[in-house]
Amino acid sequence: MAKDYLYSVAEIYAQAVYELAEQQQLLQVVADNLAAISECVMSDKDFDHFLASPSISENDKTAVLTKVFTGKIDDLTMDFLKVLSDRNRLETIVYVYKAYKAMLDRASGRIEGTLTTAVKLSDEEIDKITRSVGQSLGKNVSLNTCIDPDILGGLQLKIGNMSFDGSIRKQLNELAVKIKNYQPDATAISEEH
């Protein structure tokens, strides 16, 4: 519930910075900067707690952000961080990045997904699947891959709110349900005798 709220707040800020970045032709620059900042937050729990702490003043947070990021990110992104700090919304930065990236991807016809397989695929196999999915959707697809031996074989594909499960695990589960629910036709049995 709290994450949904944070994401909905973050979408508003992401839209605002997206529009400014678009006007200044800095869409990718801001995306790269937000990605780097998000990575810092996700990889450093102390930094994450610092940004979210209500006991640290916005001025102190802004001073630290200025010291850490000046010269490393563009002015628009720096100003945006200051706005988030002034409004006590720095805890949304990772969500802002995700919402911003989704907007950028949508605008450029890109879409991200996750491909799960039981074993590691070759680069050629991943490229072939990526191209095939991209052609089917009419989008430029980027697939993150992961390995899950529990699916036994086949693949699972998740893109946005769409998912496809072609795993052997799913097929075996479906077969088990059919066998469990199988009711032989009584008339067919009596006709055989």
Short mmCIF file of C-alpha atoms in Angstrom, two decimals:
data_model
loop_
_atom_site.label_atom_id
_atom_site.label_comp_id
_atom_site.label_asym_id
_atom_site.label_seq_id
_atom_site.Cartn_x
_atom_site.Cartn_y
_atom_site.Cartn_z
CA MET A 1 0.00 0.00 0.00
CA ALA A 2 2.76 2.46 0.95
CA LYS A 3 4.70 1.55 -2.20
CA ASP A 4 1.62 2.22 -4.34
CA TYR A 5 1.27 5.64 -2.73
CA LEU A 6 4.97 6.41 -3.21
CA TYR A 7 4.79 5.34 -6.84
CA SER A 8 1.71 7.46 -7.54
CA VAL A 9 3.42 10.50 -5.96
CA ALA A 10 6.61 9.69 -7.88
CA GLU A 11 4.71 9.58 -11.18
CA ILE A 12 3.66 13.21 -10.71
CA TYR A 13 7.26 14.31 -10.12
CA ALA A 14 8.52 12.11 -12.95
CA GLN A 15 6.05 13.69 -15.35
CA ALA A 16 7.18 17.18 -14.34
CA VAL A 17 10.90 16.48 -14.74
CA TYR A 18 10.20 14.56 -17.98
CA GLU A 19 8.46 17.59 -19.49
CA LEU A 20 11.32 19.90 -18.46
CA ALA A 21 13.92 17.47 -19.80
CA GLU A 22 12.02 17.19 -23.07
CA GLN A 23 11.90 20.99 -23.44
CA GLN A 24 15.65 21.20 -22.81
CA GLN A 25 16.42 18.14 -24.97
CA LEU A 26 17.93 16.33 -21.99
CA LEU A 27 15.67 13.29 -21.82
CA GLN A 28 18.45 10.69 -21.91
CA VAL A 29 20.84 12.75 -19.77
CA VAL A 30 18.26 13.06 -17.00
CA ALA A 31 17.42 9.34 -17.35
CA ASP A 32 21.08 8.43 -16.93
CA ASN A 33 21.44 10.73 -13.91
CA LEU A 34 18.30 9.39 -12.23
CA ALA A 35 19.53 5.85 -12.88
CA ALA A 36 22.87 6.61 -11.21
CA ILE A 37 21.21 8.27 -8.22
CA SER A 38 18.76 5.38 -7.86
CA GLU A 39 21.64 2.93 -7.96
CA CYS A 40 23.34 4.86 -5.13
CA VAL A 41 20.16 4.75 -3.07
CA MET A 42 19.51 1.05 -3.69
CA SER A 43 23.08 -0.03 -3.05
CA ASP A 44 23.68 2.08 0.07
CA LYS A 45 21.10 1.57 2.81
CA ASP A 46 22.63 4.33 4.93
CA PHE A 47 22.17 6.80 2.08
CA ASP A 48 18.60 5.55 1.58
CA HIS A 49 17.82 6.04 5.30
CA PHE A 50 19.44 9.49 5.23
CA LEU A 51 17.20 10.63 2.36
CA ALA A 52 14.03 9.24 3.97
CA SER A 53 14.76 10.39 7.52
CA PRO A 54 12.28 12.95 8.84
CA SER A 55 14.74 13.92 11.58
CA ILE A 56 17.24 15.38 9.07
CA SER A 57 16.34 18.82 7.76
CA GLU A 58 15.75 19.47 4.08
CA ASN A 59 18.60 22.01 4.16
CA ASP A 60 21.03 19.36 5.45
CA LYS A 61 19.84 16.88 2.82
CA THR A 62 20.20 19.47 0.06
CA ALA A 63 23.70 20.36 1.26
CA VAL A 64 24.78 16.70 1.16
CA LEU A 65 23.19 16.12 -2.25
CA THR A 66 24.89 19.22 -3.61
CA LYS A 67 28.25 18.07 -2.27
CA VAL A 68 27.86 14.52 -3.56
CA PHE A 69 26.38 15.19 -7.00
CA THR A 70 27.64 18.61 -8.15
CA GLY A 71 29.68 18.14 -11.30
CA LYS A 72 28.42 14.56 -11.67
CA ILE A 73 24.88 15.30 -12.82
CA ASP A 74 23.38 18.03 -14.98
CA ASP A 75 21.83 21.19 -13.53
CA LEU A 76 18.25 20.14 -14.28
CA THR A 77 18.60 16.90 -12.33
CA MET A 78 20.35 18.75 -9.49
CA ASP A 79 17.55 21.32 -9.33
CA PHE A 80 15.03 18.48 -9.39
CA LEU A 81 16.72 16.82 -6.39
CA LYS A 82 16.52 20.14 -4.54
CA VAL A 83 12.78 20.34 -5.28
CA LEU A 84 12.29 16.79 -3.96
CA SER A 85 14.28 17.74 -0.87
CA ASP A 86 12.32 20.96 -0.30
CA ARG A 87 9.07 19.00 -0.51
CA ASN A 88 10.39 16.17 1.67
CA ARG A 89 9.97 13.65 -1.18
CA LEU A 90 13.50 12.31 -1.59
CA GLU A 91 12.33 8.85 -0.54
CA THR A 92 10.52 8.64 -3.89
CA ILE A 93 13.65 9.01 -6.04
CA VAL A 94 13.87 5.32 -7.05
CA TYR A 95 10.17 5.33 -7.94
CA VAL A 96 10.61 8.61 -9.83
CA TYR A 97 13.35 6.97 -11.89
CA LYS A 98 11.17 3.93 -12.67
CA ALA A 99 8.23 6.13 -13.71
CA TYR A 100 10.50 8.42 -15.76
CA LYS A 101 12.11 5.45 -17.51
CA ALA A 102 8.69 4.01 -18.33
CA MET A 103 7.68 7.34 -19.89
CA LEU A 104 10.90 7.51 -21.89
CA ASP A 105 10.50 3.92 -23.05
CA ARG A 106 6.89 4.51 -24.09
CA ALA A 107 7.81 7.63 -26.03
CA SER A 108 10.59 5.85 -27.91
CA GLY A 109 8.64 2.65 -28.56
CA ARG A 110 10.83 0.61 -26.21
CA ILE A 111 9.52 -1.92 -23.78
CA GLU A 112 11.32 -3.96 -21.15
CA GLY A 113 10.59 -7.47 -20.05
CA THR A 114 11.98 -10.43 -18.19
CA LEU A 115 12.84 -13.75 -19.78
CA THR A 116 13.18 -16.66 -17.36
CA THR A 117 14.67 -19.99 -18.42
CA ALA A 118 15.81 -23.10 -16.60
CA VAL A 119 19.30 -22.92 -18.09
CA LYS A 120 21.51 -20.13 -19.42
CA LEU A 121 20.77 -19.29 -23.04
CA SER A 122 23.37 -18.23 -25.58
CA ASP A 123 23.46 -14.62 -26.72
CA GLU A 124 22.18 -15.76 -30.12
CA GLU A 125 19.17 -17.51 -28.54
CA ILE A 126 18.34 -14.44 -26.43
CA ASP A 127 18.66 -12.17 -29.49
CA LYS A 128 16.37 -14.44 -31.50
CA ILE A 129 13.70 -14.44 -28.77
CA THR A 130 14.05 -10.67 -28.30
CA ARG A 131 13.63 -10.02 -32.03
CA SER A 132 10.65 -12.37 -32.25
CA VAL A 133 8.89 -10.75 -29.29
CA GLY A 134 9.70 -7.29 -30.65
CA GLN A 135 8.22 -8.14 -34.04
CA SER A 136 5.09 -9.58 -32.42
CA LEU A 137 4.55 -6.46 -30.31
CA GLY A 138 5.76 -3.94 -32.87
CA LYS A 139 8.14 -2.52 -30.24
CA ASN A 140 11.84 -2.34 -29.57
CA VAL A 141 12.12 -4.94 -26.79
CA SER A 142 14.83 -5.22 -24.18
CA LEU A 143 14.80 -8.43 -22.14
CA ASN A 144 16.43 -8.95 -18.79
CA THR A 145 17.27 -12.61 -18.38
CA CYS A 146 17.22 -14.76 -15.30
CA ILE A 147 17.69 -18.44 -14.62
CA ASP A 148 15.27 -20.46 -12.49
CA PRO A 149 15.94 -24.20 -12.56
CA ASP A 150 12.55 -24.80 -10.89
CA ILE A 151 10.73 -24.17 -14.17
CA LEU A 152 12.48 -27.34 -15.49
CA GLY A 153 12.55 -26.18 -19.11
CA GLY A 154 10.83 -23.94 -21.61
CA LEU A 155 10.55 -20.26 -20.76
CA GLN A 156 8.55 -17.62 -18.97
CA LEU A 157 8.18 -14.14 -20.41
CA LYS A 158 6.84 -11.07 -18.62
CA ILE A 159 6.47 -7.73 -20.39
CA GLY A 160 4.55 -5.00 -18.64
CA ASN A 161 1.27 -6.53 -17.48
CA MET A 162 1.49 -9.36 -20.03
CA SER A 163 2.94 -12.72 -19.19
CA PHE A 164 3.48 -15.98 -21.02
CA ASP A 165 4.37 -19.18 -19.20
CA GLY A 166 5.67 -21.86 -21.54
CA SER A 167 7.59 -23.66 -18.82
CA ILE A 168 7.62 -27.41 -18.45
CA ARG A 169 6.70 -26.91 -14.78
CA LYS A 170 3.44 -25.21 -15.82
CA GLN A 171 2.67 -27.88 -18.39
CA LEU A 172 3.24 -30.64 -15.82
CA ASN A 173 1.01 -28.86 -13.31
CA GLU A 174 -1.75 -28.53 -15.90
CA LEU A 175 -1.40 -32.21 -16.79
CA ALA A 176 -1.58 -33.19 -13.11
CA VAL A 177 -4.83 -31.22 -12.73
CA LYS A 178 -6.31 -32.90 -15.82
CA ILE A 179 -5.36 -36.36 -14.54
CA LYS A 180 -6.74 -35.59 -11.08
CA ASN A 181 -10.02 -34.35 -12.53
CA TYR A 182 -10.29 -37.06 -15.18
CA GLN A 183 -13.68 -38.79 -15.16
CA PRO A 184 -13.94 -41.70 -17.56
CA ASP A 185 -17.06 -41.78 -19.69
CA ALA A 186 -19.22 -44.56 -18.17
CA THR A 187 -21.02 -45.25 -21.44
CA ALA A 188 -17.76 -45.73 -23.32
CA ILE A 189 -16.58 -48.25 -20.71
CA SER A 190 -19.82 -50.29 -20.84
CA GLU A 191 -19.75 -50.36 -24.66
CA GLU A 192 -16.26 -51.85 -24.63
CA HIS A 193 -17.47 -54.86 -22.58
#
